C-alpha positions as a LaTeX table, in Angstrom:
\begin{tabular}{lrrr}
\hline
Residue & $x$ (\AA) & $y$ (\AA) & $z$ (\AA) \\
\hline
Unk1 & 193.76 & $-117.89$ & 42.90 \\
Unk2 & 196.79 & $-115.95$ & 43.45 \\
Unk3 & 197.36 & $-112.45$ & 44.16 \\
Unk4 & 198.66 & $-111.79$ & 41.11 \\
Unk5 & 195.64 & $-113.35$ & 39.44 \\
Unk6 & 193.27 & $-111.80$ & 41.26 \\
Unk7 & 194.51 & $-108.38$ & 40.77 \\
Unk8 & 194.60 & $-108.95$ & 36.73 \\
Unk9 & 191.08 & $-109.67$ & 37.16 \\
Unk10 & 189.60 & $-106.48$ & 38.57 \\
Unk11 & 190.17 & $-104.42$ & 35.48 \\
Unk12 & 187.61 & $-106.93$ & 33.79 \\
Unk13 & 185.31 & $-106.41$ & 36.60 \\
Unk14 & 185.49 & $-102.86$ & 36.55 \\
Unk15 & 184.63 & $-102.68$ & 33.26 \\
Unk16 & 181.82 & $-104.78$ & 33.11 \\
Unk17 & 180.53 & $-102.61$ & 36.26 \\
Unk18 & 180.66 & $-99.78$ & 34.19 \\
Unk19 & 179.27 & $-100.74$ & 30.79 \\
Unk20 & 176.01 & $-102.19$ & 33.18 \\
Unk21 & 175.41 & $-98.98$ & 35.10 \\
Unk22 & 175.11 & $-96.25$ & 31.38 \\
Unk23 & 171.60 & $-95.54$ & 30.36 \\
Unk24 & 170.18 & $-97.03$ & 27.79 \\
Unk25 & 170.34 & $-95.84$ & 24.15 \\
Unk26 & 166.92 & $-94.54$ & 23.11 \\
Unk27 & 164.93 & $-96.93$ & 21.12 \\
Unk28 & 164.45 & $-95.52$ & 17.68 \\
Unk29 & 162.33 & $-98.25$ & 16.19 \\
Unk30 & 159.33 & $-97.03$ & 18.37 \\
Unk31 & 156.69 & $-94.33$ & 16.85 \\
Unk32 & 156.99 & $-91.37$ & 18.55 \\
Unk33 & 153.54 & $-90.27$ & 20.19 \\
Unk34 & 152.07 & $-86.64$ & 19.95 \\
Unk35 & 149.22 & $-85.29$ & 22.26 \\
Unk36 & 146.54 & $-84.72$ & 20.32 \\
Unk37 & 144.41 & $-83.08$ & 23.42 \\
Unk38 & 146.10 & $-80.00$ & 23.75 \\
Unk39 & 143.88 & $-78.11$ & 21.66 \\
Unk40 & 142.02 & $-75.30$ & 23.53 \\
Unk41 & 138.17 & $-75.80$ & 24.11 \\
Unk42 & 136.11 & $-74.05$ & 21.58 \\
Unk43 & 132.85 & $-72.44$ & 23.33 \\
Unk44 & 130.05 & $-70.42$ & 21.55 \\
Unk45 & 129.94 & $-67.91$ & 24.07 \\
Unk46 & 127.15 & $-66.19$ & 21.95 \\
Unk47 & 124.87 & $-69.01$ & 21.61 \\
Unk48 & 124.93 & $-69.66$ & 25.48 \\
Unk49 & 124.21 & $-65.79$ & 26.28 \\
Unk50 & 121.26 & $-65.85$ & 23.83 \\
Unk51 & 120.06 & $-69.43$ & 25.16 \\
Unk52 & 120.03 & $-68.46$ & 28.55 \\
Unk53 & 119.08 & $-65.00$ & 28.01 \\
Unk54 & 115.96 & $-66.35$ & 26.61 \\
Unk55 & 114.69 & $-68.64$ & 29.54 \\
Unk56 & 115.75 & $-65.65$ & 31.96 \\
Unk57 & 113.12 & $-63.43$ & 29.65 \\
Unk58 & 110.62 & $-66.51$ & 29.60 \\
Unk59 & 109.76 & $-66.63$ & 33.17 \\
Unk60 & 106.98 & $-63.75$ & 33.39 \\
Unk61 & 105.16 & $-65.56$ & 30.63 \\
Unk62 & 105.47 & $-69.24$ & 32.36 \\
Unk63 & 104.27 & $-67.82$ & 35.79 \\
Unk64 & 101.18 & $-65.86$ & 33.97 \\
Unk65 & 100.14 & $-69.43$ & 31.96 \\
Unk66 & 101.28 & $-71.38$ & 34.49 \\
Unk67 & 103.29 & $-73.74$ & 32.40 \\
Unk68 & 104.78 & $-76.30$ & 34.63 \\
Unk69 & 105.74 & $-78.03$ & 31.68 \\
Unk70 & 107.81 & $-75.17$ & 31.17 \\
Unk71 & 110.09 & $-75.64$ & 34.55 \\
Unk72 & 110.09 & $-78.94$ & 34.84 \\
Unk73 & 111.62 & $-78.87$ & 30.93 \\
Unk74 & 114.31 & $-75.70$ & 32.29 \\
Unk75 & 114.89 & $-76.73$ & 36.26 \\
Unk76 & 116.83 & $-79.70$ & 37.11 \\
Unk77 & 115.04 & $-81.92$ & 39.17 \\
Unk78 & 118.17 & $-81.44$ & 41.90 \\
Unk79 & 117.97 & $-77.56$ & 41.97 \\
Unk80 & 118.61 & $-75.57$ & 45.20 \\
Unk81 & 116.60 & $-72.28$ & 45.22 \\
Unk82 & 117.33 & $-69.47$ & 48.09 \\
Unk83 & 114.30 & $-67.32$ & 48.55 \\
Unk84 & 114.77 & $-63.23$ & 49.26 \\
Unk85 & 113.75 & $-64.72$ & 53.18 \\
Unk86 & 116.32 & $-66.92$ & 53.40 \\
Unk87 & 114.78 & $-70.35$ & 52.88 \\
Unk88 & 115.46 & $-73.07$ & 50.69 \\
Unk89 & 112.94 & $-73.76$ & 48.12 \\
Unk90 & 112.90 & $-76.32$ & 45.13 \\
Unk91 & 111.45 & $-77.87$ & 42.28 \\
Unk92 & 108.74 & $-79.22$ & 43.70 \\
Unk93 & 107.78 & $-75.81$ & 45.57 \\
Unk94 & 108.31 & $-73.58$ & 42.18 \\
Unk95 & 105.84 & $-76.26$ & 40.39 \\
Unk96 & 103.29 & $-75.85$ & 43.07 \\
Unk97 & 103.57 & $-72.16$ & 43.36 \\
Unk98 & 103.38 & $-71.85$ & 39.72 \\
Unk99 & 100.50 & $-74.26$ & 39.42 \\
Unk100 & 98.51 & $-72.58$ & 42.01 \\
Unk101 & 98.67 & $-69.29$ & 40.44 \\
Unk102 & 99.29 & $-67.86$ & 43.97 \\
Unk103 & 101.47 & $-65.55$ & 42.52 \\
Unk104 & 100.49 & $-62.52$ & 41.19 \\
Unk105 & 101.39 & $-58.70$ & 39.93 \\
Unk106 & 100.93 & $-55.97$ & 38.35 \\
Unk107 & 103.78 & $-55.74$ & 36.07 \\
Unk108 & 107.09 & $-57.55$ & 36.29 \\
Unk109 & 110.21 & $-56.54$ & 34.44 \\
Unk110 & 113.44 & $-58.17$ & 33.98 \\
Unk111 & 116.53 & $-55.98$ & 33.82 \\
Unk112 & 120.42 & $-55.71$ & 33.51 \\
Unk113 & 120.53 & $-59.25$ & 32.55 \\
Unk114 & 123.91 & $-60.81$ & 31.94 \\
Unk115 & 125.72 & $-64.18$ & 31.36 \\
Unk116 & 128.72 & $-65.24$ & 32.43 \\
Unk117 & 130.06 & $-67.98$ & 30.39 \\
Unk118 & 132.06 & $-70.53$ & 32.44 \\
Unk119 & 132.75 & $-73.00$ & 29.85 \\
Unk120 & 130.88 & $-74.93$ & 27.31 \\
Unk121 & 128.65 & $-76.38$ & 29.78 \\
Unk122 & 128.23 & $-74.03$ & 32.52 \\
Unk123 & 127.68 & $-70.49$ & 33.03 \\
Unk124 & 125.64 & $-68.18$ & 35.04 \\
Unk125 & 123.52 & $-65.56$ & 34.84 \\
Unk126 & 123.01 & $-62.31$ & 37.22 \\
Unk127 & 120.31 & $-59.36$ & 37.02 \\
Unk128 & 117.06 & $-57.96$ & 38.83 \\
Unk129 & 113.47 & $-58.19$ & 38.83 \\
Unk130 & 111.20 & $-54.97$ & 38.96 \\
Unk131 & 107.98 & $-56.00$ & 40.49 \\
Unk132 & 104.78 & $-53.87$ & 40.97 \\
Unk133 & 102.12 & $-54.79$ & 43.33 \\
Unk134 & 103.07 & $-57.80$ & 43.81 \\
Unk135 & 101.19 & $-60.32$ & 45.91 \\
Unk136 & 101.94 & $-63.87$ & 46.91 \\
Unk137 & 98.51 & $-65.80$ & 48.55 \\
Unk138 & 99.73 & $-67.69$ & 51.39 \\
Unk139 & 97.74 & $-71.37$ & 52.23 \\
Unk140 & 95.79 & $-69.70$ & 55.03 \\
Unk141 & 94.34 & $-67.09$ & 51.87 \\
Unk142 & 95.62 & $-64.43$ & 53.54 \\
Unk143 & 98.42 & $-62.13$ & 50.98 \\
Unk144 & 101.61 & $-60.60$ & 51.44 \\
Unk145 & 103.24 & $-58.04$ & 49.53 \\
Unk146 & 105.66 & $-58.89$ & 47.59 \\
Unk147 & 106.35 & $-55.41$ & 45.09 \\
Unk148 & 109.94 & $-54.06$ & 44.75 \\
Unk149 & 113.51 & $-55.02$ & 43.81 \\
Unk150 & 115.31 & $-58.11$ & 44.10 \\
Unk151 & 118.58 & $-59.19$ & 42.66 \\
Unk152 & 119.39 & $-62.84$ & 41.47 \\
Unk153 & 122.01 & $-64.81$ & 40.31 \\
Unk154 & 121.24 & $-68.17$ & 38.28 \\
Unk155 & 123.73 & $-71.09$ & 37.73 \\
Unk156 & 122.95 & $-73.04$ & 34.92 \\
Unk157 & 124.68 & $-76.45$ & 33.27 \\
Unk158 & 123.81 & $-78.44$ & 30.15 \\
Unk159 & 122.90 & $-81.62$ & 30.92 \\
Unk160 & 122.53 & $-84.41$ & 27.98 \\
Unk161 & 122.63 & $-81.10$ & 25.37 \\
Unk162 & 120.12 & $-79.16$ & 27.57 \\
Unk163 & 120.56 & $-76.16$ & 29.74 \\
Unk164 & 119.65 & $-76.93$ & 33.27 \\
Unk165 & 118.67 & $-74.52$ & 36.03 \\
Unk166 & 120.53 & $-75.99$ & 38.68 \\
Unk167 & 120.94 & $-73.29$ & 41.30 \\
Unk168 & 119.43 & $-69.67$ & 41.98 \\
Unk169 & 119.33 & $-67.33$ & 45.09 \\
Unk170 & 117.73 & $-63.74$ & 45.16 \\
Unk171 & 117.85 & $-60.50$ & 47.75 \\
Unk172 & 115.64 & $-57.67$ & 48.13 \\
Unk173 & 117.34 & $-54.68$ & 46.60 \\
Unk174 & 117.34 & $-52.11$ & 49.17 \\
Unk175 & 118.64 & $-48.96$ & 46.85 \\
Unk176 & 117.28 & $-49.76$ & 43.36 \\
Unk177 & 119.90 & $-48.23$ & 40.92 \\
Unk178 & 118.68 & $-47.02$ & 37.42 \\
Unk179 & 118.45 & $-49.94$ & 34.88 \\
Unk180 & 120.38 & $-50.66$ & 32.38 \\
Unk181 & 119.02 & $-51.75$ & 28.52 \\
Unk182 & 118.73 & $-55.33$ & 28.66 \\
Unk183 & 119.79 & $-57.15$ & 25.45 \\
Unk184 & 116.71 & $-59.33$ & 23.86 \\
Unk185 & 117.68 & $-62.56$ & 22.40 \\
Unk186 & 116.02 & $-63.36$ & 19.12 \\
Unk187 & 116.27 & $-67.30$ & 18.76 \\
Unk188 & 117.01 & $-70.58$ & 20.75 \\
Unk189 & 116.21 & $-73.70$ & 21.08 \\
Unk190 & 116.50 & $-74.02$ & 25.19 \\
Unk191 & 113.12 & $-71.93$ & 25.83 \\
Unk192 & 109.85 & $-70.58$ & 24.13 \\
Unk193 & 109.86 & $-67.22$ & 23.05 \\
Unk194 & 109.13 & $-64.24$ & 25.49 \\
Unk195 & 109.72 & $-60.19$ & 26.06 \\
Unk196 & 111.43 & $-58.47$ & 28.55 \\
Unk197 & 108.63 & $-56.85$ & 30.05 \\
Unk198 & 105.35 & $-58.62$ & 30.54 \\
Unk199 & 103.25 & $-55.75$ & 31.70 \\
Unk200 & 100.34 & $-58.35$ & 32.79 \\
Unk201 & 102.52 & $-60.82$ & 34.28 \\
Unk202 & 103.00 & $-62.33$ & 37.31 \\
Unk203 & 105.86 & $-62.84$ & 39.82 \\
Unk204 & 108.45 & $-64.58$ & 38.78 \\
Unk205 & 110.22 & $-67.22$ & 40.45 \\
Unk206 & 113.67 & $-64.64$ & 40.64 \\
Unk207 & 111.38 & $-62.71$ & 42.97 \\
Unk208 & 109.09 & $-64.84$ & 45.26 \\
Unk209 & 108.36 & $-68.76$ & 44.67 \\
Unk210 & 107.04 & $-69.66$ & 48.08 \\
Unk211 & 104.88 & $-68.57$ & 50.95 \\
Unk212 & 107.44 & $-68.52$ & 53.08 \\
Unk213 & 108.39 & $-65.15$ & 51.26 \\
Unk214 & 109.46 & $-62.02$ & 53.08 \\
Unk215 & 106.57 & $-59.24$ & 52.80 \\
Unk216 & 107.59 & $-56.00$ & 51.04 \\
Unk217 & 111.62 & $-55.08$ & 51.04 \\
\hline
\end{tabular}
């Protein structure tokens, strides 16, 4: 090819470079897909407060029957439990405590209860237990006191459409403040019925669930 050739050729070239390197023209044949997901997640922050509220308010009734049936329905079988000494209790220790009826008291009241909703399947739940004369029999039968304040926090999460206790940790409560009206639920379907205050009940597991329990705060 001659010079003369091969210079009428690069316009041709050129062009073809061109026409190769624009973007594509949008295909209009295909459907055009909208997210259907974005919708924000609807949670029944009521129901969950009044749910959880009542298993909070059922525990001074489940330690005074000792209904085991009761926490192994409520606690997950993988709860973590952090007694007012610092240990690390769990399900197995709450059922035997509970079973044993080593716990006892006086009166045991549960107080400025509240729930914080996380989402629809998890939420936790903070407040304090009033105890008076307390006692917690140890497996040598000797007792330790176990009256006064503590202060707990509770994580729950539903689990196949069930609430779950699946973490808790309480403290002694060295300066009790005044307490606060705690709101009563009046129906759910996560725990039997119970009142606030029990005034024959036992300890509850907020306070003391094991003899390795520290004595009197």
């Amino acid at each position: 090819m001659n010079r003369k050739a091969f210079l009428s050729v690069i316009p041709l070239v050129l062009l073809v470079f061109l026409v190769s390197c624009q973007p594509a023209a949008p295909d209009t044949n295909r459907p055009v897909v909208t997210n259907t997901n974005s919708a924000p997640e609807t949670v029944d922050t009521a129901a969950i407060e009044t749910a959880l509220l009542r298993i909070e308010n059922d525990w001074p009734r489940v330690i005074r029957e000792k209904d085991v049936e009761a926490v192994r329905r409520v606690e997950a079988d993988d709860i973590v439990m952090v007694y007012p000494d610092g240990n690390i209790g769990d399900k197995t220790q709450d059922i035997k405590d509970i079973e044993s009826g080593a716990l006892t008291a006086e009166s045991i009241e549960m107080v400025d209860l509240k729930v914080h909703v996380l989402d629809k399947d998890a939420a936790f739940v903070t407040g304090r237990s009033i105890v008076k004369k307390g006692k917690f029999k140890m497996p040598d039968g000797k007792s330790i006191d176990i009256s006064g304040q503590y202060r707990f926090i509770d994580s729950f999460a539903r689990r196949n459409g069930e609430w779950k206790l699946v973490a808790g940790a309480s403290v002694p409560v060295r300066q009790p403040p005044p307490a606060s009206p705690t709101p009563t639920p009046t129906s759910s379907p996560a725990a039997s019925p119970a009142a606030k205050t029990s005034p024959a009940a036992t300890a509850s597991p907020r306070v003391s669930p094991s003899p390795r329990a520290s004595a009197t705060p």
